[in-house]
XYZ file of C-alpha atoms in Angstrom:
690
model
C -34.274 12.887 17.618
C -34.590 16.679 18.288
C -31.231 18.424 17.802
C -31.229 19.822 21.353
C -31.190 16.186 22.567
C -28.013 15.336 20.651
C -24.497 15.459 22.128
C -21.299 14.948 20.126
C -18.558 14.513 22.688
C -14.928 13.501 22.777
C -13.193 11.901 25.725
C -9.586 12.997 25.857
C -6.719 12.741 28.326
C -3.166 11.679 29.039
C -2.346 8.030 28.393
C -3.446 5.764 31.297
C -5.972 8.211 32.813
C -8.662 5.604 32.099
C -10.387 6.983 28.984
C -11.287 3.648 27.449
C -12.476 2.268 30.821
C -14.744 5.303 31.270
C -16.120 4.792 27.746
C -16.729 1.096 28.397
C -18.695 1.973 31.548
C -20.701 4.580 29.637
C -21.604 1.951 27.015
C -22.610 -0.469 29.754
C -24.773 1.998 31.681
C -26.434 3.299 28.494
C -27.260 -0.268 27.469
C -25.039 -0.184 24.361
C -23.074 -3.204 25.528
C -24.265 -6.011 27.775
C -20.915 -6.785 29.274
C -18.074 -4.629 30.460
C -14.861 -4.955 28.456
C -11.611 -4.253 30.250
C -8.527 -2.655 28.733
C -6.103 -4.863 30.665
C -7.571 -8.087 29.250
C -7.814 -6.677 25.712
C -11.627 -6.835 25.636
C -12.491 -3.124 25.424
C -15.242 -2.397 22.865
C -13.655 0.844 21.693
C -10.253 -0.792 21.204
C -11.172 -3.085 18.349
C -7.819 -2.932 16.516
C -5.474 -5.812 17.366
C -2.618 -3.374 18.108
C -4.789 -1.546 20.656
C -5.728 -4.732 22.467
C -2.097 -5.872 22.684
C -0.737 -2.587 23.985
C -3.712 -1.519 26.127
C -3.776 1.888 24.434
C -6.276 3.538 22.111
C -4.960 4.333 18.636
C -7.877 4.960 16.298
C -10.615 7.277 17.477
C -13.747 5.176 17.135
C -17.150 6.863 16.984
C -19.922 5.251 18.994
C -23.612 6.098 19.397
C -25.500 5.479 22.644
C -28.678 6.660 24.423
C -28.946 8.165 27.912
C -32.407 9.054 29.239
C -33.889 10.594 26.080
C -30.597 11.952 24.731
C -28.457 10.544 21.905
C -24.737 10.731 22.687
C -22.117 10.226 19.972
C -18.793 9.501 21.658
C -15.440 9.824 19.961
C -12.749 8.032 21.938
C -9.357 9.647 21.347
C -5.810 8.370 21.942
C -3.709 9.813 24.743
C -0.330 8.994 23.197
C 1.361 11.976 21.586
C 2.313 9.983 18.456
C -1.396 9.934 17.601
C -1.950 13.688 17.931
C -3.648 13.739 14.513
C -6.392 11.482 15.943
C -7.081 13.966 18.742
C -6.855 16.880 16.301
C -9.415 15.471 13.906
C -11.769 14.446 16.713
C -11.677 17.939 18.217
C -12.508 19.363 14.814
C -15.885 17.584 14.729
C -17.027 17.293 18.365
C -19.154 19.917 20.120
C -18.062 19.256 23.710
C -15.327 17.378 25.533
C -14.908 15.356 28.704
C -11.337 15.970 29.869
C -10.232 13.061 31.991
C -7.627 13.355 34.748
C -6.148 10.712 37.009
C -6.758 11.566 40.688
C -3.165 10.507 41.443
C -1.297 11.738 38.335
C -3.217 15.029 37.980
C -2.422 17.217 34.992
C 0.026 15.075 33.015
C 2.071 16.429 30.072
C -0.205 15.010 27.368
C -3.373 16.320 29.049
C -1.875 19.799 28.650
C -1.318 19.230 24.916
C -4.898 18.009 24.412
C -6.254 20.884 26.501
C -4.455 23.421 24.311
C -5.743 21.712 21.160
C -9.307 21.911 22.535
C -8.721 25.563 23.355
C -7.699 26.250 19.755
C -10.985 24.793 18.509
C -12.945 26.568 21.328
C -14.480 23.304 22.551
C -16.532 23.607 25.804
C -15.267 21.150 28.438
C -16.227 19.399 31.634
C -13.619 17.473 33.645
C -13.825 14.047 35.273
C -11.259 13.161 37.938
C -11.017 9.380 37.666
C -9.357 6.736 39.887
C -10.523 8.361 43.149
C -10.164 4.933 44.795
C -6.408 4.754 44.159
C -3.773 5.349 46.853
C -2.609 8.957 46.605
C -5.878 10.248 45.056
C -6.219 13.971 45.753
C -9.254 15.737 44.238
C -8.498 19.330 45.432
C -4.905 19.014 44.181
C -6.072 18.024 40.662
C -8.435 21.034 40.609
C -5.528 23.269 41.712
C -3.287 21.880 38.943
C -6.022 22.424 36.353
C -6.217 26.082 37.352
C -2.476 26.597 37.660
C -1.223 24.608 34.657
C -4.164 24.855 32.257
C -5.757 28.140 33.313
C -8.996 26.131 33.210
C -11.118 28.104 35.707
C -12.006 24.681 37.115
C -14.962 24.668 39.514
C -15.824 21.502 41.517
C -19.470 20.515 40.930
C -19.042 17.487 43.192
C -17.291 16.668 46.445
C -15.838 13.175 46.926
C -17.180 11.159 49.848
C -14.045 9.594 51.248
C -10.856 9.011 49.279
C -8.475 6.222 48.273
C -9.815 2.836 49.498
C -12.548 4.655 51.491
C -13.961 6.382 48.402
C -17.649 5.511 48.349
C -19.411 8.228 46.363
C -19.866 11.955 45.918
C -22.018 14.972 46.810
C -23.695 16.858 43.972
C -23.063 20.499 44.944
C -25.711 21.927 42.599
C -28.555 19.726 43.842
C -27.234 19.276 47.379
C -27.622 15.476 47.197
C -25.215 12.698 48.156
C -24.769 9.407 46.282
C -23.100 6.120 47.132
C -22.573 3.108 44.865
C -23.118 -0.611 45.366
C -21.961 -2.727 42.422
C -23.933 -1.216 39.520
C -26.459 0.676 41.638
C -26.485 4.360 42.500
C -28.073 5.088 45.889
C -29.110 8.498 47.178
C -28.040 8.925 50.816
C -28.311 11.799 53.319
C -25.417 14.279 53.165
C -23.137 13.409 56.136
C -23.110 16.149 58.790
C -19.306 16.586 58.558
C -19.635 17.583 54.851
C -22.392 20.164 55.389
C -19.977 23.096 55.657
C -18.050 22.055 52.498
C -21.335 21.650 50.621
C -22.416 25.205 51.498
C -19.000 26.646 50.527
C -18.849 24.598 47.299
C -22.306 25.680 46.154
C -21.524 29.325 47.008
C -18.409 29.131 44.775
C -20.482 27.803 41.831
C -23.063 30.597 42.329
C -20.293 33.205 42.469
C -18.619 31.887 39.295
C -21.803 31.662 37.179
C -23.373 34.919 38.412
C -21.351 36.764 35.745
C -23.351 35.193 32.900
C -26.839 35.348 34.401
C -28.409 38.542 35.775
C -31.038 36.687 37.841
C -28.319 34.600 39.585
C -26.287 37.783 40.126
C -29.306 39.458 41.744
C -29.915 36.529 44.124
C -26.170 36.281 44.848
C -25.929 39.969 45.805
C -29.047 39.678 47.980
C -27.592 36.547 49.615
C -30.638 34.493 48.625
C -30.909 30.804 47.662
C -30.562 30.161 43.891
C -33.079 27.556 42.603
C -31.440 24.382 41.224
C -32.856 24.724 37.686
C -31.716 28.344 37.384
C -28.250 27.440 38.695
C -27.961 24.595 36.163
C -29.051 26.895 33.324
C -26.480 29.555 34.314
C -23.728 26.920 34.779
C -24.501 25.549 31.309
C -24.223 29.061 29.828
C -20.885 29.668 31.559
C -19.532 26.291 30.358
C -20.585 26.940 26.754
C -18.903 30.349 26.845
C -15.664 28.664 28.085
C -15.827 30.727 31.299
C -15.741 27.710 33.633
C -14.863 24.021 33.556
C -17.212 22.021 35.846
C -15.267 19.235 37.603
C -16.772 15.843 38.556
C -15.187 12.791 40.150
C -15.456 9.021 40.323
C -13.799 5.648 39.911
C -14.918 4.231 36.563
C -13.300 0.839 37.122
C -15.380 0.414 40.302
C -18.515 1.771 38.506
C -18.667 4.864 40.703
C -19.831 8.188 39.280
C -20.374 7.214 35.622
C -24.158 7.786 35.634
C -23.641 11.246 37.170
C -21.019 11.992 34.506
C -23.600 11.116 31.818
C -26.081 13.469 33.489
C -23.403 16.181 33.411
C -22.803 15.576 29.667
C -26.500 16.163 28.938
C -26.780 19.049 31.437
C -23.691 21.097 30.620
C -22.228 20.168 27.224
C -23.576 21.726 23.998
C -25.968 20.369 21.401
C -25.365 21.220 17.709
C -27.937 24.031 18.184
C -25.766 25.630 20.892
C -22.755 25.541 18.575
C -24.830 27.209 15.845
C -23.992 27.713 12.195
C -20.735 26.466 10.732
C -18.928 28.929 8.455
C -17.222 27.855 5.233
C -15.654 29.695 2.322
C -16.749 30.084 -1.276
C -14.893 27.705 -3.605
C -14.236 30.448 -6.180
C -13.581 33.359 -3.819
C -11.834 32.479 -0.505
C -12.684 35.964 0.850
C -16.411 35.197 0.616
C -18.032 33.087 3.371
C -21.170 30.950 3.589
C -22.807 29.815 6.808
C -24.696 26.560 7.205
C -27.253 26.264 10.027
C -27.728 22.953 11.858
C -31.105 22.337 10.241
C -32.530 19.749 7.835
C -33.819 22.656 5.710
C -30.280 23.974 5.018
C -28.188 22.742 2.091
C -26.211 19.611 2.976
C -22.642 20.047 4.274
C -20.338 17.640 6.124
C -16.675 17.159 6.974
C -14.869 13.835 6.465
C -12.717 13.437 9.550
C -11.526 9.844 9.456
C -11.009 6.916 7.088
C -10.848 3.341 8.309
C -10.038 0.356 6.108
C -12.446 -2.357 7.238
C -11.739 -5.912 5.997
C -15.496 -6.690 5.850
C -17.082 -3.631 4.245
C -14.067 -1.913 2.642
C -13.240 1.706 3.331
C -15.408 3.540 5.865
C -15.402 7.341 5.630
C -16.508 8.912 8.911
C -18.298 12.232 8.478
C -19.791 14.854 10.761
C -22.924 16.365 9.208
C -23.278 20.085 9.897
C -26.402 20.897 7.889
C -29.069 19.384 5.668
C -30.114 15.804 5.206
C -28.117 12.923 3.747
C -29.881 10.004 2.130
C -28.587 6.833 0.549
C -27.738 7.209 -3.166
C -27.563 11.020 -2.977
C -24.960 12.736 -5.227
C -22.391 14.838 -3.321
C -19.638 17.268 -4.269
C -16.182 17.011 -2.686
C -15.176 20.687 -2.884
C -11.564 20.114 -1.787
C -10.899 17.820 -4.778
C -13.642 19.130 -7.066
C -14.969 15.593 -7.593
C -18.472 14.194 -7.434
C -19.222 11.302 -5.098
C -22.333 9.203 -4.697
C -23.479 8.194 -1.221
C -23.373 4.419 -0.905
C -24.415 2.831 2.374
C -24.797 4.979 5.504
C -23.787 3.300 8.768
C -24.224 4.291 12.378
C -21.359 2.755 14.314
C -21.505 1.012 17.676
C -17.753 0.121 17.830
C -17.710 -3.412 16.331
C -21.391 -3.339 15.316
C -22.828 -1.374 12.434
C -26.414 -0.313 11.923
C -27.361 0.557 8.344
C -29.610 3.621 8.090
C -31.293 5.228 5.077
C -30.776 8.857 6.062
C -28.981 11.068 8.570
C -29.431 14.681 9.634
C -27.461 17.607 11.067
C -25.215 16.935 14.061
C -24.935 13.224 13.292
C -21.684 11.308 12.994
C -21.964 8.439 10.523
C -19.735 6.280 8.310
C -20.161 6.149 4.533
C -19.247 3.193 2.339
C -18.351 3.737 -1.299
C -16.486 7.068 -1.256
C -13.879 7.047 -4.047
C -11.976 10.326 -3.690
C -12.698 11.629 -0.196
C -9.865 11.909 2.304
C -9.511 13.270 5.851
C -10.363 16.967 6.070
C -12.423 17.062 2.845
C -15.789 18.813 2.646
C -18.794 16.965 1.207
C -21.764 19.114 0.247
C -24.866 19.603 -1.881
C -23.875 19.618 -5.577
C -25.851 22.833 -6.180
C -24.670 24.672 -3.051
C -20.881 24.236 -2.833
C -19.008 25.318 0.302
C -15.527 24.597 1.658
C -15.310 23.982 5.414
C -12.146 24.537 7.461
C -9.948 21.465 7.107
C -7.960 19.613 9.758
C -4.515 20.735 10.859
C -2.007 17.975 9.954
C 1.370 18.262 11.719
C 4.479 17.471 9.631
C 6.073 14.039 10.025
C 9.342 14.036 11.954
C 10.700 10.500 11.757
C 11.425 8.135 8.864
C 11.882 4.415 8.408
C 12.974 2.326 5.416
C 10.684 -0.633 4.762
C 11.194 -3.217 2.052
C 9.187 -6.331 1.212
C 10.811 -9.685 2.001
C 10.517 -10.618 -1.697
C 10.696 -8.354 -4.761
C 7.378 -9.647 -6.126
C 5.604 -8.191 -3.075
C 6.678 -4.611 -3.948
C 3.343 -3.767 -5.585
C 1.349 -5.325 -2.743
C 3.360 -3.249 -0.244
C 2.636 -0.088 -2.242
C -1.118 -0.778 -2.167
C -1.141 -1.517 1.578
C 0.837 1.645 2.392
C -1.460 3.696 0.157
C -4.473 2.478 2.168
C -2.741 3.284 5.464
C -1.743 6.795 4.344
C -5.321 7.407 3.187
C -6.497 6.608 6.713
C -3.852 8.671 8.472
C -2.760 11.989 6.910
C 0.195 12.258 9.333
C 1.660 9.042 7.867
C 3.752 9.633 4.716
C 5.040 7.210 2.082
C 7.592 7.809 -0.687
C 9.603 5.589 -2.995
C 13.253 6.401 -3.658
C 13.890 5.494 -7.317
C 17.677 5.567 -6.928
C 17.949 3.207 -3.948
C 14.685 1.387 -4.791
C 13.616 1.694 -1.163
C 10.261 2.622 0.322
C 10.453 5.252 3.051
C 7.608 5.753 5.516
C 7.375 8.753 7.827
C 5.298 9.619 10.878
C 4.949 11.384 14.224
C 7.156 9.157 16.369
C 8.705 5.725 16.880
C 5.485 4.188 18.243
C 3.474 5.581 15.317
C 5.703 3.798 12.774
C 5.958 0.653 14.896
C 2.141 0.368 14.856
C 2.052 0.906 11.075
C 4.601 -1.876 10.482
C 2.563 -4.096 12.815
C -0.603 -3.340 10.844
C 1.181 -4.260 7.583
C 1.868 -7.681 9.039
C -1.513 -8.405 10.657
C -3.993 -6.613 8.392
C -2.281 -7.005 5.026
C -0.149 -10.130 5.648
C 2.935 -8.198 4.551
C 6.280 -9.116 6.073
C 8.802 -6.317 5.681
C 12.455 -5.690 6.447
C 12.696 -2.572 8.580
C 15.645 -0.175 8.773
C 16.685 2.019 11.692
C 14.413 4.992 12.486
C 15.928 8.226 11.173
C 15.122 11.897 11.628
C 13.148 13.506 8.801
C 15.391 16.485 8.030
C 14.382 19.257 5.609
C 16.461 21.475 3.311
C 16.030 25.209 2.775
C 17.985 28.366 1.819
C 19.053 31.437 3.771
C 19.965 33.814 0.921
C 18.720 34.923 -2.496
C 20.282 33.638 -5.710
C 19.817 34.145 -9.459
C 20.427 31.465 -12.036
C 19.805 30.854 -15.722
C 20.171 27.510 -17.438
C 19.979 26.463 -21.056
C 18.919 22.886 -21.739
C 19.716 21.851 -25.325
C 20.006 18.292 -26.605
C 20.219 17.056 -30.144
C 20.038 13.338 -30.617
C 18.862 12.875 -34.188
C 15.291 13.815 -35.048
C 13.496 16.211 -32.741
C 15.781 17.746 -30.094
C 15.087 19.223 -26.669
C 15.377 22.920 -25.952
C 14.453 25.152 -23.011
C 16.012 28.075 -21.172
C 14.901 29.503 -17.824
C 15.981 32.509 -15.738
C 14.935 32.228 -12.090
C 15.494 33.969 -8.781
C 15.052 32.043 -5.543
C 14.605 33.530 -2.083
C 13.842 32.300 1.449
C 10.107 31.980 2.234
C 10.132 31.215 5.967
C 7.170 29.170 7.289
C 5.232 29.744 4.067
C 6.193 26.627 2.133
C 6.910 26.604 -1.603
C 5.707 29.499 -3.739
C 6.011 29.855 -7.524
C 5.693 33.292 -9.159
C 5.384 33.713 -12.936
C 6.838 37.038 -14.175
C 7.274 36.110 -17.851
C 6.525 38.985 -20.219
C 6.064 39.097 -23.966
C 5.626 35.340 -24.343
C 9.340 34.522 -23.927
C 8.097 31.201 -22.582
C 4.696 30.203 -24.029
C 1.868 29.966 -21.442
C 1.519 26.186 -21.877
C 5.121 25.618 -20.651
C 4.876 27.723 -17.462
C 3.209 24.828 -15.513
C 6.036 22.569 -16.803
C 8.595 24.821 -15.089
C 6.591 24.671 -11.841
C 6.244 20.875 -12.143
C 9.982 20.362 -12.740
C 10.823 22.395 -9.619
C 8.210 20.584 -7.493
C 9.688 17.185 -8.429
C 13.111 18.456 -7.313
C 11.702 19.724 -3.995
C 10.616 16.213 -3.017
C 13.994 14.660 -3.835
C 16.075 17.428 -2.269
C 19.332 18.972 -3.478
C 21.858 18.882 -0.632
C 21.290 15.396 0.709
C 18.014 14.014 -0.574
C 15.768 15.609 2.079
C 12.614 17.482 0.980
C 13.089 21.201 0.273
C 10.768 23.628 2.115
C 10.085 27.370 2.431
C 11.446 28.559 -0.912
C 9.999 31.207 -3.229
C 10.868 30.835 -6.923
C 10.385 33.713 -9.361
C 10.515 32.814 -13.068
C 11.356 36.122 -14.788
C 12.674 35.220 -18.244
C 13.355 32.371 -20.606
C 13.657 31.197 -24.211
C 12.025 28.484 -26.243
C 12.269 26.829 -29.658
C 9.115 26.447 -31.782
C 9.978 22.810 -32.664
C 12.342 21.470 -29.982
C 10.660 22.904 -26.856
C 8.359 20.551 -24.959
C 6.820 19.943 -21.551
C 9.639 17.515 -20.697
C 12.387 19.889 -21.873
C 11.101 22.678 -19.624
C 10.668 20.309 -16.657
C 14.283 19.105 -17.005
C 15.617 22.631 -17.544
C 13.743 24.064 -14.532
C 14.901 21.224 -12.304
C 18.613 21.729 -13.112
C 18.270 25.526 -12.957
C 16.659 25.286 -9.506
C 19.349 22.911 -8.200
C 22.120 25.262 -9.316
C 20.396 28.286 -7.740
C 19.730 26.347 -4.534
C 23.422 25.506 -4.050
C 24.320 29.204 -4.470
C 21.707 30.402 -1.916
C 23.530 29.293 1.241
C 21.538 26.064 1.754
C 21.064 24.610 5.241
C 19.422 21.613 6.864
C 16.451 21.990 9.196
C 15.710 19.473 11.955
C 12.501 18.739 13.881
C 12.703 20.264 17.347
C 10.348 18.840 19.958
C 8.682 20.434 22.947
C 9.357 18.155 25.886
C 7.600 18.114 29.249
C 9.027 16.075 32.105
C 7.348 15.447 35.464
C 9.915 14.368 38.019
C 10.378 14.088 41.787
C 12.572 16.939 43.100
C 15.618 14.772 43.838
C 16.240 13.900 40.154
C 15.840 17.366 38.657
C 19.594 18.115 38.458
C 20.442 14.875 36.625
C 17.514 15.263 34.207
C 18.405 18.873 33.337
C 22.063 17.894 32.846
C 21.053 15.025 30.566
C 18.789 17.277 28.456
C 21.567 19.876 28.145
C 23.882 17.181 26.784
C 21.170 16.397 24.219
C 21.264 20.035 22.983
C 18.070 20.747 24.935
C 17.017 24.239 26.047
C 15.041 24.409 29.310
C 12.261 27.000 29.028
C 10.548 26.718 32.407
C 10.401 24.765 35.640
C 7.501 24.874 38.062
C 6.077 22.936 40.973
C 3.915 20.113 39.658
C 2.676 18.773 42.961
C 4.217 18.469 46.392
C 7.732 17.097 46.041
C 7.769 17.119 42.240
C 8.557 19.479 39.390
C 7.343 19.995 35.844
C 10.087 20.891 33.399
C 9.359 22.273 29.905
C 11.978 22.617 27.181
C 12.898 22.293 23.513
C 15.144 19.517 22.260
C 16.118 18.229 18.769
C 14.480 14.907 17.913
C 17.788 13.472 16.659
C 19.089 13.523 20.257
C 16.023 11.814 21.742
C 16.277 8.229 20.516
C 16.287 5.940 23.536
C 15.277 8.747 25.900
C 12.533 6.698 27.594
C 15.129 4.205 28.873
C 17.561 6.961 29.902
C 14.852 8.808 31.864
C 13.785 5.598 33.567
C 17.387 4.954 34.665
C 17.953 8.551 35.821
C 14.815 8.642 37.966
C 14.500 5.000 39.090
C 11.375 4.833 36.916
C 9.599 7.674 38.767
C 9.698 10.450 36.133
C 7.523 10.554 33.021
C 7.619 12.697 29.908
C 5.759 13.658 26.758
C 7.169 15.008 23.523
C 5.327 17.003 20.916
C 6.505 18.459 17.587
C 7.342 22.164 17.984
C 9.037 23.455 14.832
C 11.675 22.799 12.189
C 14.815 24.811 13.074
C 18.318 25.145 11.502
C 20.847 22.406 12.322
C 24.140 23.694 13.846
C 26.953 23.761 11.260
C 29.075 21.006 12.874
C 26.111 18.630 13.084
C 24.998 19.480 9.531
C 28.455 18.501 8.265
C 28.178 15.192 10.158
C 24.733 14.423 8.689
C 25.885 15.241 5.134
C 28.998 13.079 5.578
C 26.831 10.185 6.777
C 24.428 10.556 3.825
C 27.310 10.573 1.315
C 28.816 7.485 2.944
C 25.475 5.654 2.682
C 25.178 6.674 -0.991
C 28.650 5.255 -1.699
C 27.790 2.006 0.081
C 24.384 1.846 -1.672
């Protein structure tokens, strides 16, 4: 398959815009599946996890290969629910182009804005598909207006709907000047109705005007008021799309099989091939300042990014990779530059949702699954052993919510540990830790639904029944002042004793995480014990000092110390550093940080007062309010997660079920003093009871 005939695309949108239905229709029309699976009856091909079929939502982004005309299209289906942001994030990292899906009735929903901004960060060229044109309330021009107003998308209609709501029968292709109607699975070309002739002329003129900026020939014809040939217009529109200057907008009703074939044509016409994206740039593993580029060619050294792990009960762990350069063949040795480990390629699979096709080799631009990877995790680079390179990893947001899970019987503790380890390997935004003191396992994630799904998967995939606690906010601890401390650790218990002394200074390190600086001079602490000091502090960070929450954003400077030639050891320095750090931490005006969420609410005008009042009572701060569509408002604000439990029910009651919202992690911010005291009191009470 020539590289220019390859398309790696993602389909992304707000929940319920019809992503999975669109994908199912694409698979049907490209001949990848013989029957059409529906989301509402749990038969969708892309939703092959039990939890997806039950809830009618997409959780895991599945990669699927299909053919359209003589093009190969790799589709990555992404979830619309904000709790699965990591899935969207990792998909955007490896796709070349995106189909942004919008509901013709709902328009630009809160989550579509989040996904749009993520795509913008990765500079992914986009086309838009306005789905559900057959629904009551469908309004194509209004969705285009919202895209321009709310997303700054420079959205340009490339089609005009023929009819709307229950009269929706097809669309006019503005570039080619042709009209299409649909009967069952057939697409029929029909004459353009006379009443649409004026709109067709105006619509085509707008496309010409928008793309003239990128193509001199089009600009010339535009200024001379001459007709632009179709092929030239397509070429210029493609250029403008790839440069992120426009977003071509198409329309249809996937459920009624209307417009899907034209959407596939648009994918091949306007979205990029790996050649359009060009070389990927990575850094040198020894010198981060030095860069290496890898061209999308079989002649280049091999490089790929692992973007997803799936535990498959039949073949074991599948590691999904996007190949950027070179050729991969079965049995080939690879280097994982993130972990500095060698891997050997086992089986290479091309995935068609539930079906797998084993292949012997794969080239640049391909998305395949590997079986037999031992060390590779999400975001790792795999490359040629003799030509190492480190590609940009995947941005993993911090977890914001925690849950205690314990096996029903003590003997299942080990089994639970193994199952959770597999799940956290698959999903980097899912954390697991074991509290030695309370002997409880604590899982953490992006939201209530995220953890609910994980507990569900424990039961159905691993046959693990667990007792589940109440969801709790994942607080963090940090400091707001500098502090110096020295501590001498000396124990004599017959035979060899323990001795270590450390002098440290700690200071705030906002948004930069933990940093350890070694300023020891003259060998006051031997070089082999310096890592022990660092290790002792790191262990303390995880367990916390104030109330058992992880410590973040602290810089520790080790500037002096003492040792004993016989009694000093790795363990002595770890213990000493840990106690020294705790003492310094308590002197440095420690505070709690809480996850603050960005919330977006779409609501009819009449409920705005009640909703704002309710958010204010939840310590929310309203940042902006703007017209969403006629008679409704979009409200954006920041609100602490701890105040948002049960918000879905409250919002439903406040708005008679007519408002909707989306919440996304924004930042960890200091907890007000009164609330911090409450949290600490609660933690101490639990400790006493435990």
